[in-house]
Short mmCIF file of C-alpha atoms in Angstrom, two decimals:
data_model
loop_
_atom_site.label_atom_id
_atom_site.label_comp_id
_atom_site.label_asym_id
_atom_site.label_seq_id
_atom_site.Cartn_x
_atom_site.Cartn_y
_atom_site.Cartn_z
CA TYR A 1 -0.18 0.18 -0.15
CA ILE A 2 2.51 2.54 0.76
CA PHE A 3 4.70 1.78 -2.00
CA ARG A 4 1.29 2.22 -4.19
CA VAL A 5 0.67 5.74 -2.35
CA ILE A 6 4.61 6.82 -3.13
CA ALA A 7 4.29 5.55 -6.70
CA ARG A 8 1.43 8.06 -7.19
CA VAL A 9 3.10 10.78 -5.10
CA ILE A 10 5.93 10.06 -8.32
CA ASP A 11 3.24 10.37 -10.96
CA ALA A 12 1.65 13.56 -9.53
CA TYR A 13 5.01 15.23 -9.10
CA SER A 14 5.66 14.23 -12.64
CA GLU A 15 2.76 15.64 -13.82
CA ILE A 16 3.09 18.88 -12.38
CA ASN A 17 6.67 19.00 -13.58
CA LYS A 18 5.07 18.76 -17.28
CA CYS A 19 2.62 21.43 -16.78
CA LEU A 20 5.58 23.95 -15.23
CA LYS A 21 7.39 22.99 -18.70
CA LEU A 22 4.37 23.55 -20.57
CA LEU A 23 3.60 27.07 -18.99
CA LYS A 24 7.33 28.14 -19.30
CA GLN A 25 7.21 27.11 -23.15
CA PHE A 26 4.08 29.28 -23.65
CA LYS A 27 5.48 31.99 -21.81
CA LEU A 28 8.22 32.35 -24.28
CA CYS A 29 6.28 31.49 -27.34
CA PHE A 30 4.11 34.31 -26.11
CA GLY A 31 7.21 36.47 -25.14
CA SER A 32 8.15 36.13 -28.71
CA MET A 33 5.41 37.94 -30.13
CA GLY A 34 7.11 41.43 -29.05
CA ASN A 35 4.94 44.24 -28.63
CA LEU A 36 2.90 43.89 -25.18
CA ILE A 37 3.37 40.53 -23.17
CA LYS A 38 1.32 39.75 -20.22
CA VAL A 39 3.42 37.91 -17.33
CA LEU A 40 1.68 34.71 -16.59
CA THR A 41 3.70 33.33 -14.08
CA ARG A 42 4.83 36.37 -11.79
CA ASP A 43 2.03 39.07 -9.96
CA ILE A 44 3.49 42.24 -9.38
CA ASP A 45 1.95 45.24 -7.70
CA ASN A 46 -1.49 43.46 -8.39
CA ASN A 47 -2.23 46.87 -10.15
CA GLY A 48 -2.25 45.40 -13.50
CA GLY A 49 1.46 46.76 -14.69
CA ASN A 50 2.61 43.23 -15.85
CA PHE A 51 3.20 43.71 -19.68
CA PHE A 52 6.11 44.57 -21.71
CA LEU A 53 5.04 47.26 -23.92
CA ASP A 54 7.08 47.33 -26.86
CA PHE A 55 8.01 51.30 -27.08
CA GLU A 56 10.24 50.74 -29.73
CA ASN A 57 8.70 48.80 -32.93
CA ALA A 58 4.94 48.62 -31.89
CA GLN A 59 2.74 49.35 -35.41
CA PRO A 60 -0.52 50.14 -35.97
CA SER A 61 -3.31 47.80 -36.98
CA GLN A 62 -6.23 48.85 -39.44
CA SER A 63 -8.10 49.78 -36.90
CA GLU A 64 -6.00 52.26 -35.52
CA THR A 65 -4.38 53.55 -38.26
CA ALA A 66 -6.26 56.93 -38.91
CA VAL A 67 -6.14 57.95 -35.22
CA TRP A 68 -2.35 57.21 -35.65
CA GLU A 69 -1.92 58.75 -38.83
CA LYS A 70 -3.44 61.94 -37.31
CA VAL A 71 -1.15 62.04 -34.11
CA ASN A 72 1.73 61.01 -35.88
CA GLN A 73 2.04 64.39 -38.09
CA VAL A 74 2.08 66.12 -34.40
CA LEU A 75 4.87 63.55 -33.13
CA THR A 76 6.94 64.47 -36.08
CA GLU A 77 6.37 68.15 -35.90
CA ALA A 78 7.52 67.43 -31.90
CA ARG A 79 10.81 66.29 -33.05
CA VAL A 80 11.43 69.68 -35.14
CA ILE A 81 10.48 71.72 -32.02
CA LEU A 82 12.59 69.87 -29.54
CA ASP A 83 15.60 70.50 -32.15
CA ASP A 84 14.50 73.95 -32.24
CA LEU A 85 13.91 74.81 -28.39
CA GLN A 86 17.77 72.99 -28.03
CA ALA A 87 19.15 75.42 -30.50
CA TYR A 88 17.30 78.12 -28.56
CA ARG A 89 20.31 80.84 -27.62
CA GLY A 90 18.54 84.20 -27.11
CA ALA A 91 19.24 87.88 -27.49
CA GLY A 92 20.24 88.27 -24.15
CA GLU A 93 23.80 90.49 -25.64
CA GLU A 94 21.61 92.49 -27.77
CA ILE A 95 18.93 93.34 -24.87
CA ARG A 96 21.66 93.77 -22.29
CA GLN A 97 23.06 96.57 -24.83
CA ALA A 98 19.95 98.31 -25.59
CA ILE A 99 18.91 98.57 -21.90
CA GLN A 100 22.51 100.20 -21.35
CA SER A 101 22.03 102.51 -24.18
CA PRO A 102 18.15 103.66 -24.57
CA GLY A 103 19.07 106.81 -26.46
CA VAL A 104 20.88 105.10 -28.93
CA GLU A 105 18.52 104.34 -32.01
CA GLY A 106 21.12 101.82 -34.00
CA VAL A 107 21.44 99.88 -30.52
CA GLN A 108 17.30 99.60 -29.88
CA GLU A 109 16.85 98.66 -34.05
CA LYS A 110 19.58 96.05 -33.29
CA ALA A 111 17.87 94.44 -30.22
CA TRP A 112 14.56 94.93 -31.87
CA SER A 113 15.69 93.02 -34.94
CA ALA A 114 17.13 89.85 -32.89
CA VAL A 115 14.24 89.68 -30.58
CA VAL A 116 11.19 89.31 -33.46
CA PRO A 117 12.36 85.75 -34.79
CA LEU A 118 12.95 84.76 -31.63
CA VAL A 119 9.08 85.56 -30.35
CA ALA A 120 8.23 84.06 -33.69
CA LYS A 121 9.61 80.74 -32.72
CA LEU A 122 8.12 81.30 -29.10
CA LYS A 123 4.86 81.67 -30.32
CA THR A 124 5.15 78.15 -32.68
CA PHE A 125 6.03 76.53 -29.23
CA TYR A 126 2.93 77.83 -27.89
CA GLU A 127 0.96 76.62 -30.78
CA PHE A 128 2.43 73.58 -30.71
CA SER A 129 0.81 72.99 -27.28
CA GLN A 130 -2.48 73.68 -28.54
CA LYS A 131 -1.62 70.66 -31.35
CA LEU A 132 -0.37 68.63 -28.54
CA GLU A 133 -3.23 68.71 -26.29
CA SER A 134 -5.78 67.84 -29.24
CA SER A 135 -3.54 64.54 -29.75
CA LEU A 136 -3.85 63.69 -26.28
CA ARG A 137 -7.77 64.22 -26.53
CA CYS A 138 -7.87 62.12 -29.28
CA LEU A 139 -5.51 59.13 -27.76
CA LEU A 140 -7.56 59.73 -24.41
CA ASP A 141 -10.83 59.14 -26.00
CA VAL A 142 -10.03 55.89 -27.79
CA LEU A 143 -7.67 54.63 -24.87
CA THR A 144 -10.32 55.22 -22.44
CA THR A 145 -14.31 55.83 -23.77
CA SER A 146 -15.18 51.59 -24.19
CA ALA A 147 -16.09 48.91 -21.99
CA SER A 148 -12.23 47.66 -22.21
CA THR A 149 -10.25 47.54 -19.38
CA PRO A 150 -7.04 49.74 -19.50
CA THR A 151 -5.46 46.09 -19.70
CA GLN A 152 -7.14 45.57 -22.81
CA HIS A 153 -6.50 48.75 -24.33
CA LEU A 154 -3.15 48.68 -24.32
CA GLU A 155 -2.93 45.08 -25.47
CA GLN A 156 -5.27 46.05 -28.40
CA LYS A 157 -3.97 49.39 -29.36
CA GLN A 158 -0.41 49.17 -29.10
CA ALA A 159 0.89 51.49 -31.54
CA LEU A 160 -1.78 54.37 -30.08
CA ALA A 161 -0.36 53.45 -26.36
CA ARG A 162 3.22 53.96 -27.69
CA GLN A 163 1.97 57.27 -29.08
CA PHE A 164 0.64 58.15 -25.99
CA ALA A 165 4.22 57.19 -24.60
CA HIS A 166 5.98 59.60 -27.10
CA ILE A 167 3.60 62.51 -26.48
CA MET A 168 4.90 62.31 -22.64
CA HIS A 169 8.63 61.88 -23.60
CA PHE A 170 8.11 64.86 -25.26
CA THR A 171 6.40 66.93 -23.09
CA LEU A 172 9.26 65.89 -20.45
CA ARG A 173 11.94 66.43 -22.41
CA PHE A 174 10.66 69.86 -23.80
CA ASP A 175 10.36 71.24 -20.03
CA GLU A 176 13.46 69.93 -19.03
CA LEU A 177 14.96 72.58 -21.89
CA LYS A 178 12.88 75.03 -20.90
CA MET A 179 13.26 75.28 -17.27
CA THR A 180 17.41 75.41 -18.05
CA ASN A 181 16.98 78.54 -20.38
CA PRO A 182 15.73 81.44 -19.05
CA ALA A 183 16.53 83.38 -22.20
CA ILE A 184 13.05 82.23 -23.28
CA GLN A 185 11.59 84.65 -20.85
CA ASN A 186 13.70 87.16 -20.60
CA ASP A 187 13.27 87.71 -24.72
CA PHE A 188 9.36 87.29 -24.36
CA SER A 189 9.76 89.93 -21.64
CA TYR A 190 11.67 92.30 -23.38
CA TYR A 191 9.97 92.02 -26.50
CA ARG A 192 6.44 93.00 -24.88
CA ARG A 193 7.83 96.08 -22.84
CA THR A 194 9.12 97.17 -26.02
CA ILE A 195 5.72 96.81 -28.00
CA SER A 196 4.19 98.40 -24.88
CA ARG A 197 6.55 101.18 -25.48
CA MET A 198 5.84 101.69 -28.81
CA ARG A 199 1.93 101.85 -28.64
CA ILE A 200 2.34 104.85 -25.61
CA ASN A 201 4.76 106.74 -28.11
CA ASN A 202 2.48 106.05 -31.26
CA LEU A 203 4.90 104.73 -33.00
CA SER A 204 4.20 101.72 -35.55
CA ALA A 205 4.76 97.99 -34.09
CA ASP A 206 3.57 96.51 -36.66
CA ALA A 207 7.02 95.04 -38.45
CA GLY A 208 7.37 91.48 -36.85
CA ASN A 209 4.55 92.17 -34.58
CA GLU A 210 3.17 88.51 -35.20
CA VAL A 211 2.04 88.51 -31.72
CA ASN A 212 -1.26 90.66 -31.07
CA ASN A 213 -1.93 91.23 -27.17
CA GLU A 214 -4.54 88.77 -26.64
CA LEU A 215 -2.33 86.14 -28.16
CA ALA A 216 0.53 87.43 -25.90
CA ASN A 217 -1.13 87.38 -22.60
CA ARG A 218 -1.85 83.77 -23.48
CA MET A 219 1.86 83.20 -23.88
CA SER A 220 2.90 85.03 -20.86
CA LEU A 221 0.61 82.64 -18.99
CA PHE A 222 1.90 79.45 -21.08
CA TYR A 223 5.90 80.36 -20.35
CA ALA A 224 5.50 81.66 -16.77
CA SER A 225 4.99 77.99 -15.54
CA ALA A 226 7.91 76.17 -14.70
CA THR A 227 6.78 73.22 -17.22
CA PRO A 228 4.25 74.60 -19.77
CA MET A 229 3.57 71.34 -21.72
CA LEU A 230 3.06 69.26 -18.76
CA LYS A 231 0.50 71.87 -17.28
CA THR A 232 -1.14 71.97 -20.66
CA LEU A 233 -1.49 68.15 -20.94
CA SER A 234 -2.41 68.18 -16.99
CA ASP A 235 -5.41 70.70 -17.66
CA ALA A 236 -6.11 69.07 -21.05
CA THR A 237 -6.34 65.54 -18.87
CA SER A 238 -8.76 67.46 -16.04
CA LYS A 239 -10.86 68.71 -18.98
CA PHE A 240 -11.00 65.82 -20.97
CA VAL A 241 -12.54 63.99 -17.84
CA SER A 242 -15.26 67.32 -17.15
CA ASP A 243 -16.26 67.43 -20.59
CA ASN A 244 -16.97 63.63 -20.55
CA PRO A 245 -19.20 62.78 -17.81
CA ASP A 246 -20.56 59.65 -19.25
CA VAL A 247 -17.01 58.64 -18.95
CA PRO A 248 -16.09 57.15 -15.38
CA ILE A 249 -13.32 58.60 -14.12
CA GLU A 250 -11.68 55.49 -13.50
CA ASN A 251 -11.65 55.12 -17.12
CA THR A 252 -9.11 57.60 -17.16
CA THR A 253 -6.92 57.10 -14.15
CA ASP A 254 -6.54 53.64 -14.45
CA CYS A 255 -5.40 53.95 -18.04
CA LEU A 256 -2.45 56.08 -16.60
CA SER A 257 -2.01 54.38 -13.80
CA THR A 258 -1.52 51.10 -16.06
CA MET A 259 0.73 52.69 -18.35
CA ALA A 260 3.11 54.02 -15.15
CA SER A 261 3.17 50.16 -13.47
CA VAL A 262 4.30 49.13 -17.20
CA CYS A 263 7.04 51.17 -17.12
CA LYS A 264 7.81 50.21 -13.74
CA VAL A 265 8.04 46.75 -14.34
CA MET A 266 9.90 46.73 -17.56
CA LEU A 267 12.57 48.65 -16.18
CA GLU A 268 13.37 46.86 -13.02
CA THR A 269 12.76 43.58 -14.48
CA PRO A 270 16.08 42.57 -16.16
CA GLU A 271 14.86 40.10 -18.53
CA TYR A 272 12.54 42.91 -19.94
CA ARG A 273 15.34 45.65 -19.89
CA SER A 274 17.02 43.41 -22.08
CA ARG A 275 14.99 43.24 -24.95
CA PHE A 276 15.19 47.18 -25.37
CA ALA A 277 17.18 47.43 -28.86
CA SER A 278 18.80 51.31 -27.42
CA GLU A 279 19.28 52.40 -24.08
CA GLU A 280 17.45 55.46 -24.56
CA THR A 281 14.59 53.48 -24.37
CA VAL A 282 15.41 53.36 -20.57
CA LEU A 283 15.01 57.33 -20.25
CA PHE A 284 12.18 57.19 -22.70
CA CYS A 285 10.46 54.73 -19.93
CA LEU A 286 11.09 56.93 -16.88
CA ARG A 287 10.05 60.03 -18.92
CA VAL A 288 6.78 58.17 -19.66
CA MET A 289 6.63 56.87 -16.09
CA VAL A 290 7.02 60.51 -14.44
CA GLY A 291 4.52 62.13 -16.94
CA VAL A 292 1.32 59.67 -16.42
CA ILE A 293 2.00 60.22 -12.85
CA ILE A 294 1.86 63.59 -12.50
CA LEU A 295 -1.03 63.47 -14.78
CA TYR A 296 -2.86 61.04 -12.58
CA ASP A 297 -1.66 63.38 -9.54
CA HIS A 298 -3.34 66.23 -11.22
CA VAL A 299 -6.73 64.07 -12.42
CA HIS A 300 -7.46 61.85 -9.93
CA PRO A 301 -9.24 63.32 -6.31
CA ALA A 302 -6.93 61.97 -3.87
CA GLY A 303 -3.60 62.04 -5.98
CA ALA A 304 -0.93 59.56 -6.82
CA PHE A 305 0.54 59.61 -3.32
CA VAL A 306 -1.78 57.89 -1.01
CA LYS A 307 -2.28 54.63 -0.13
CA THR A 308 -5.26 53.47 -2.00
CA SER A 309 -3.48 54.96 -5.12
CA ASN A 310 -2.99 52.35 -7.69
CA ILE A 311 0.73 53.41 -8.66
CA ASP A 312 3.26 52.14 -6.55
CA MET A 313 4.93 55.48 -5.92
CA LYS A 314 7.73 54.21 -4.03
CA GLY A 315 8.88 51.13 -6.11
CA CYS A 316 8.39 53.93 -9.12
CA ILE A 317 10.60 56.74 -6.69
CA ARG A 318 13.22 53.61 -6.46
CA VAL A 319 13.73 53.08 -9.93
CA LEU A 320 14.39 56.47 -10.42
CA LYS A 321 16.98 56.38 -7.91
CA GLU A 322 18.93 53.38 -9.18
CA GLN A 323 19.67 55.31 -12.10
CA PRO A 324 22.03 57.71 -12.46
CA PRO A 325 21.77 61.05 -10.95
CA SER A 326 22.60 63.27 -14.05
CA SER A 327 19.74 61.41 -15.71
CA VAL A 328 16.83 61.57 -13.21
CA GLU A 329 17.22 64.81 -11.15
CA GLY A 330 14.73 66.84 -13.49
CA LEU A 331 12.47 64.01 -13.15
CA LEU A 332 12.77 63.62 -9.41
CA ASN A 333 12.20 67.50 -9.80
CA ALA A 334 9.34 67.36 -11.97
CA LEU A 335 7.68 65.05 -9.22
CA ARG A 336 8.44 67.20 -5.87
CA TYR A 337 7.55 70.52 -7.94
CA THR A 338 4.75 69.87 -10.53
CA THR A 339 2.79 67.38 -8.54
CA LYS A 340 -0.37 68.52 -6.98
CA HIS A 341 -0.77 66.33 -3.98
CA LEU A 342 2.56 65.24 -2.78
CA ASN A 343 2.71 67.90 0.35
CA ASP A 344 -0.67 66.90 1.52
CA GLU A 345 -1.30 64.94 4.88
CA ALA A 346 -2.32 61.66 3.53
CA THR A 347 1.10 61.52 1.63
CA SER A 348 3.57 59.22 3.79
CA LYS A 349 6.45 60.70 5.37
CA GLN A 350 8.30 57.66 3.84
CA ILE A 351 7.31 58.83 0.38
CA LYS A 352 8.33 62.27 1.11
CA ASN A 353 11.71 61.61 2.90
CA MET A 354 12.11 59.86 -0.72
CA LEU A 355 11.57 63.16 -2.77
CA GLN A 356 13.97 65.12 -0.09
CA PRO A 357 16.30 66.97 -2.27
CA ASN A 358 19.92 65.32 -1.25
#
């Protein structure tokens, strides 16, 4: 009898091993599909973030093509915008000379000639923020307004999820560049002062005046923000929620929290991280993660830092701090200074301490 029991245990053990091998083979087979891969043998954070999202290669299906092409035009322009912003040097020297020599007409004309084309660029940047806002709302409409779960949306609309990520990446990169370039606000302030003086003195300000007073006011508000693109998208996401009362707010916040979790898991899991063809994808993931956390914090009534949040904030901060400090300090500052609920009483002391500057 004992031998029969032992034999049955051995048979059962053998069957379990076979099942485990089949499960492992299935996982490997499923993983070879690239794009968006569900982790079948691991429960990570219990928040829907157990995916590998192919930020490098996901391509649109036929049902995604119309929206994808519309957003892709904006993302193509985004690359030009970043190049122009990176090359922006400002007219600091010309403005300084003009301020020091207010009565010398030639010096004033030289400063004005230097500033006008720069303000035209600043106008282009501002107008692009409106295009980006429109693209974000377009993607949110597709990714949140149906009966599908955030997980299903990401699985079924991988290329659109990738575009959403590219918008977040652009936004964080634009704001990083803007924050380190004080010439932007200095140039625009000088422009507005000069226009105002011309009007007071009844001089023609038409030459190069592409920015009327109403537009100048809107641009001033835009550039006054430390992170203008992020503020634009935060406001747009909040407005999207308020404009669509028939869509539960959870549809939007769950989409954002799932994206944050996806990025965190890919960054902290060596087998996933090894799939990145480029090291640049690491920084891409970090920017996307921080961007969607900030959006979530602005849209969700309780924010991203409470214990009940669907985002593992401690895990996300930990992942950031594991990277070279020079590459993530701007992202940590974005969490410190552009979130809405970090300093709430409901935020744990541990999270606040983790985000304290060194």
